[in-house]
Amino acid sequence: MRRNPAPAELEPVEAFCNTATLLHGEDELARPGTAGGWLRAHGYPEAVASADLAALTEARETVRAFLVDRTSPEALDALNHLIRSVAGAPAVRPDGTLALRPADDGPAAGIVRAVLEALLRDGLTGRHATRLKACAAPECRWVFYDRAPSSNGLWCDMDVCGARHKMRAYRARGGAAARRDG
């Protein structure tokens, strides 16, 4: 939507988190029809019950909250709880990659496990450690991959969320009225 997509290894996390576009009030997991289309497009089983959709939505918001502030004790606790609810002890595959063993065999748990596997394997350490983020605008929270050399991007789109933030800060300082009165 706003930036180039995340590298392939983090695409499951980015795509899952961006099933909701808060700025437009859209949520692909809100209804079985749109959820089925998204699940099918991303290679997941599309037969998901309403309770599973609620679990997927909750998992999405847990991951998104973690990406907003990776140091928040609440976000860390929620992410760890989510991991425990869908995955058992991790295992190493013959090719040396991490795999999460099922703790729950439901379809929603399988989808969440695939997203968490990508996040744990590629989004927490190494070259991607600080690059997958959620937009700093509370009304947005779009997940994006920060390609800036310094990895200091805050906004999913400087022309939308960044510009809104700058305009709010300008108005809070008094803006043009303060210069006229001065």
mmCIF file of C-alpha atoms in Angstrom:
data_model
loop_
_atom_site.group_PDB
_atom_site.id
_atom_site.type_symbol
_atom_site.label_atom_id
_atom_site.label_comp_id
_atom_site.label_asym_id
_atom_site.label_seq_id
_atom_site.Cartn_x
_atom_site.Cartn_y
_atom_site.Cartn_z
ATOM 1 C CA MET A 1 0.000 0.000 0.000
ATOM 2 C CA ARG A 2 2.346 2.723 1.178
ATOM 3 C CA ARG A 3 5.871 1.322 0.932
ATOM 4 C CA ASN A 4 7.637 -1.481 -0.851
ATOM 5 C CA PRO A 5 6.682 -4.824 0.682
ATOM 6 C CA ALA A 6 8.774 -6.591 3.277
ATOM 7 C CA PRO A 7 11.281 -9.209 2.141
ATOM 8 C CA ALA A 8 9.703 -12.578 1.333
ATOM 9 C CA GLU A 9 10.639 -14.111 4.681
ATOM 10 C CA LEU A 10 8.659 -11.425 6.566
ATOM 11 C CA GLU A 11 5.787 -11.145 4.094
ATOM 12 C CA PRO A 12 3.528 -13.476 6.136
ATOM 13 C CA VAL A 13 3.794 -11.141 9.137
ATOM 14 C CA GLU A 14 3.281 -7.954 7.128
ATOM 15 C CA ALA A 15 0.363 -9.351 5.117
ATOM 16 C CA PHE A 16 -1.356 -10.797 8.198
ATOM 17 C CA CYS A 17 -1.026 -7.591 10.214
ATOM 18 C CA ASN A 18 -2.279 -5.499 7.303
ATOM 19 C CA THR A 19 -5.547 -7.379 6.943
ATOM 20 C CA ALA A 20 -6.999 -4.338 8.716
ATOM 21 C CA THR A 21 -6.680 -0.812 7.352
ATOM 22 C CA LEU A 22 -7.660 1.247 10.368
ATOM 23 C CA LEU A 23 -7.605 4.581 8.507
ATOM 24 C CA HIS A 24 -10.358 3.328 6.198
ATOM 25 C CA GLY A 25 -12.211 1.141 8.694
ATOM 26 C CA GLU A 26 -11.572 -1.982 6.614
ATOM 27 C CA ASP A 27 -10.884 -5.434 8.047
ATOM 28 C CA GLU A 28 -10.517 -8.451 5.790
ATOM 29 C CA LEU A 29 -10.960 -10.787 8.773
ATOM 30 C CA ALA A 30 -14.270 -9.203 9.838
ATOM 31 C CA ARG A 31 -16.485 -11.300 7.556
ATOM 32 C CA PRO A 32 -16.189 -14.918 6.383
ATOM 33 C CA GLY A 33 -16.357 -13.926 2.693
ATOM 34 C CA THR A 34 -13.487 -11.423 2.776
ATOM 35 C CA ALA A 35 -11.526 -13.587 5.198
ATOM 36 C CA GLY A 36 -11.885 -16.608 2.903
ATOM 37 C CA GLY A 37 -10.581 -14.593 -0.031
ATOM 38 C CA TRP A 38 -7.570 -13.356 1.931
ATOM 39 C CA LEU A 39 -6.809 -16.798 3.343
ATOM 40 C CA ARG A 40 -7.045 -18.421 -0.104
ATOM 41 C CA ALA A 41 -4.823 -15.729 -1.664
ATOM 42 C CA HIS A 42 -2.153 -16.380 0.971
ATOM 43 C CA GLY A 43 -2.246 -20.188 0.786
ATOM 44 C CA TYR A 44 -4.129 -20.860 4.021
ATOM 45 C CA PRO A 45 -7.222 -23.059 4.456
ATOM 46 C CA GLU A 46 -10.209 -20.809 3.871
ATOM 47 C CA ALA A 47 -12.838 -22.729 5.839
ATOM 48 C CA VAL A 48 -12.627 -20.759 9.067
ATOM 49 C CA ALA A 49 -15.397 -20.464 11.652
ATOM 50 C CA SER A 50 -16.461 -17.155 13.178
ATOM 51 C CA ALA A 51 -14.673 -18.020 16.434
ATOM 52 C CA ASP A 52 -11.506 -18.628 14.424
ATOM 53 C CA LEU A 53 -11.855 -15.231 12.750
ATOM 54 C CA ALA A 54 -12.085 -13.616 16.186
ATOM 55 C CA ALA A 55 -8.947 -15.510 17.260
ATOM 56 C CA LEU A 56 -7.119 -14.395 14.104
ATOM 57 C CA THR A 57 -8.138 -10.789 14.704
ATOM 58 C CA GLU A 58 -6.923 -10.963 18.291
ATOM 59 C CA ALA A 59 -3.629 -12.532 17.174
ATOM 60 C CA ARG A 60 -3.174 -9.833 14.506
ATOM 61 C CA GLU A 61 -3.638 -7.067 17.037
ATOM 62 C CA THR A 62 -1.248 -8.783 19.471
ATOM 63 C CA VAL A 63 1.502 -8.941 16.843
ATOM 64 C CA ARG A 64 0.772 -5.389 15.717
ATOM 65 C CA ALA A 65 0.963 -4.095 19.317
ATOM 66 C CA PHE A 66 4.330 -5.810 19.689
ATOM 67 C CA LEU A 67 5.592 -4.140 16.504
ATOM 68 C CA VAL A 68 4.435 -0.747 17.820
ATOM 69 C CA ASP A 69 6.590 -1.060 20.937
ATOM 70 C CA ARG A 70 8.838 -4.083 21.208
ATOM 71 C CA THR A 71 9.919 -3.095 24.723
ATOM 72 C CA SER A 72 6.443 -2.767 26.229
ATOM 73 C CA PRO A 73 6.026 -5.341 29.027
ATOM 74 C CA GLU A 74 2.334 -5.680 28.145
ATOM 75 C CA ALA A 75 3.053 -6.259 24.448
ATOM 76 C CA LEU A 76 5.784 -8.786 25.274
ATOM 77 C CA ASP A 77 3.521 -10.647 27.718
ATOM 78 C CA ALA A 78 0.696 -10.735 25.169
ATOM 79 C CA LEU A 79 3.011 -11.996 22.411
ATOM 80 C CA ASN A 80 4.466 -14.685 24.682
ATOM 81 C CA HIS A 81 0.951 -15.739 25.692
ATOM 82 C CA LEU A 82 -0.055 -15.946 22.023
ATOM 83 C CA ILE A 83 2.991 -18.083 21.222
ATOM 84 C CA ARG A 84 2.221 -20.449 24.121
ATOM 85 C CA SER A 85 -1.424 -20.741 23.035
ATOM 86 C CA VAL A 86 -0.633 -21.967 19.507
ATOM 87 C CA ALA A 87 2.841 -23.478 19.715
ATOM 88 C CA GLY A 88 4.656 -25.991 21.811
ATOM 89 C CA ALA A 89 8.392 -26.180 22.189
ATOM 90 C CA PRO A 90 10.248 -25.040 19.070
ATOM 91 C CA ALA A 91 12.051 -27.568 16.923
ATOM 92 C CA VAL A 92 14.891 -27.271 14.468
ATOM 93 C CA ARG A 93 14.204 -28.717 11.017
ATOM 94 C CA PRO A 94 16.844 -30.738 9.138
ATOM 95 C CA ASP A 95 17.677 -27.624 7.071
ATOM 96 C CA GLY A 96 18.487 -25.740 10.291
ATOM 97 C CA THR A 97 15.407 -23.503 10.337
ATOM 98 C CA LEU A 98 13.088 -22.994 13.292
ATOM 99 C CA ALA A 99 9.695 -24.668 13.395
ATOM 100 C CA LEU A 100 6.962 -24.198 15.958
ATOM 101 C CA ARG A 101 5.235 -27.407 16.993
ATOM 102 C CA PRO A 102 1.468 -27.322 17.249
ATOM 103 C CA ALA A 103 -0.066 -26.856 20.665
ATOM 104 C CA ASP A 104 -3.466 -26.406 19.047
ATOM 105 C CA ASP A 105 -4.469 -28.066 15.773
ATOM 106 C CA GLY A 106 -7.238 -25.646 14.792
ATOM 107 C CA PRO A 107 -7.057 -23.775 11.477
ATOM 108 C CA ALA A 108 -6.614 -20.376 13.157
ATOM 109 C CA ALA A 109 -3.738 -21.713 15.262
ATOM 110 C CA GLY A 110 -2.000 -23.031 12.132
ATOM 111 C CA ILE A 111 -2.235 -19.630 10.445
ATOM 112 C CA VAL A 112 -1.016 -17.798 13.549
ATOM 113 C CA ARG A 113 1.821 -20.318 13.948
ATOM 114 C CA ALA A 114 3.025 -19.619 10.381
ATOM 115 C CA VAL A 115 3.014 -15.864 11.056
ATOM 116 C CA LEU A 116 4.786 -16.253 14.405
ATOM 117 C CA GLU A 117 7.370 -18.580 12.874
ATOM 118 C CA ALA A 118 8.302 -15.884 10.339
ATOM 119 C CA LEU A 119 8.403 -13.208 13.047
ATOM 120 C CA LEU A 120 10.520 -15.279 15.447
ATOM 121 C CA ARG A 121 12.862 -16.625 12.786
ATOM 122 C CA ASP A 122 13.434 -13.457 10.746
ATOM 123 C CA GLY A 123 11.882 -10.444 12.464
ATOM 124 C CA LEU A 124 13.550 -10.353 15.868
ATOM 125 C CA THR A 125 17.248 -10.792 15.147
ATOM 126 C CA GLY A 126 19.707 -10.390 12.318
ATOM 127 C CA ARG A 127 19.382 -7.935 9.477
ATOM 128 C CA HIS A 128 15.612 -7.507 9.914
ATOM 129 C CA ALA A 129 15.612 -7.059 13.703
ATOM 130 C CA THR A 130 14.385 -3.450 13.835
ATOM 131 C CA ARG A 131 12.989 -3.035 10.342
ATOM 132 C CA LEU A 132 9.475 -4.500 10.592
ATOM 133 C CA LYS A 133 7.381 -1.859 12.363
ATOM 134 C CA ALA A 134 3.912 -0.494 12.789
ATOM 135 C CA CYS A 135 3.158 3.088 11.775
ATOM 136 C CA ALA A 136 3.537 5.508 14.679
ATOM 137 C CA ALA A 137 0.136 7.060 13.946
ATOM 138 C CA PRO A 138 -2.280 5.502 16.476
ATOM 139 C CA GLU A 139 -5.159 5.734 14.006
ATOM 140 C CA CYS A 140 -3.166 3.830 11.371
ATOM 141 C CA ARG A 141 -0.781 1.142 12.733
ATOM 142 C CA TRP A 142 -0.095 -0.169 9.190
ATOM 143 C CA VAL A 143 2.819 -2.618 9.350
ATOM 144 C CA PHE A 144 5.721 -1.777 7.053
ATOM 145 C CA TYR A 145 9.319 -2.735 6.414
ATOM 146 C CA ASP A 146 11.648 0.205 7.062
ATOM 147 C CA ARG A 147 14.304 0.273 4.337
ATOM 148 C CA ALA A 148 15.979 3.486 5.538
ATOM 149 C CA PRO A 149 19.721 2.931 6.148
ATOM 150 C CA SER A 150 19.348 4.081 9.746
ATOM 151 C CA SER A 151 16.095 2.141 10.262
ATOM 152 C CA ASN A 152 14.489 5.188 11.872
ATOM 153 C CA GLY A 153 11.256 5.431 9.877
ATOM 154 C CA LEU A 154 8.128 6.113 11.889
ATOM 155 C CA TRP A 155 5.376 6.456 9.322
ATOM 156 C CA CYS A 156 3.977 3.996 6.825
ATOM 157 C CA ASP A 157 3.634 6.887 4.392
ATOM 158 C CA MET A 158 5.226 10.282 4.865
ATOM 159 C CA ASP A 159 2.613 11.856 2.569
ATOM 160 C CA VAL A 160 -0.278 10.653 4.737
ATOM 161 C CA CYS A 161 0.590 9.778 8.328
ATOM 162 C CA GLY A 162 3.830 11.764 8.500
ATOM 163 C CA ALA A 163 2.186 14.854 7.010
ATOM 164 C CA ARG A 164 -0.738 14.595 9.458
ATOM 165 C CA HIS A 165 1.669 14.369 12.381
ATOM 166 C CA LYS A 166 3.671 17.373 11.184
ATOM 167 C CA MET A 167 0.509 19.424 10.642
ATOM 168 C CA ARG A 168 -0.772 18.566 14.129
ATOM 169 C CA ALA A 169 2.575 19.541 15.657
ATOM 170 C CA TYR A 170 2.568 22.793 13.667
ATOM 171 C CA ARG A 171 -0.942 23.646 14.854
ATOM 172 C CA ALA A 172 -0.063 22.740 18.447
ATOM 173 C CA ARG A 173 2.824 25.227 18.321
ATOM 174 C CA GLY A 174 0.437 27.946 17.191
ATOM 175 C CA GLY A 175 1.234 27.753 13.491
ATOM 176 C CA ALA A 176 0.670 30.791 11.315
ATOM 177 C CA ALA A 177 -1.372 32.559 14.015
ATOM 178 C CA ALA A 178 1.636 32.614 16.341
ATOM 179 C CA ARG A 179 3.789 34.223 13.618
ATOM 180 C CA ARG A 180 1.100 36.827 12.825
ATOM 181 C CA ASP A 181 0.779 37.821 16.471
ATOM 182 C CA GLY A 182 4.567 37.900 16.971
#
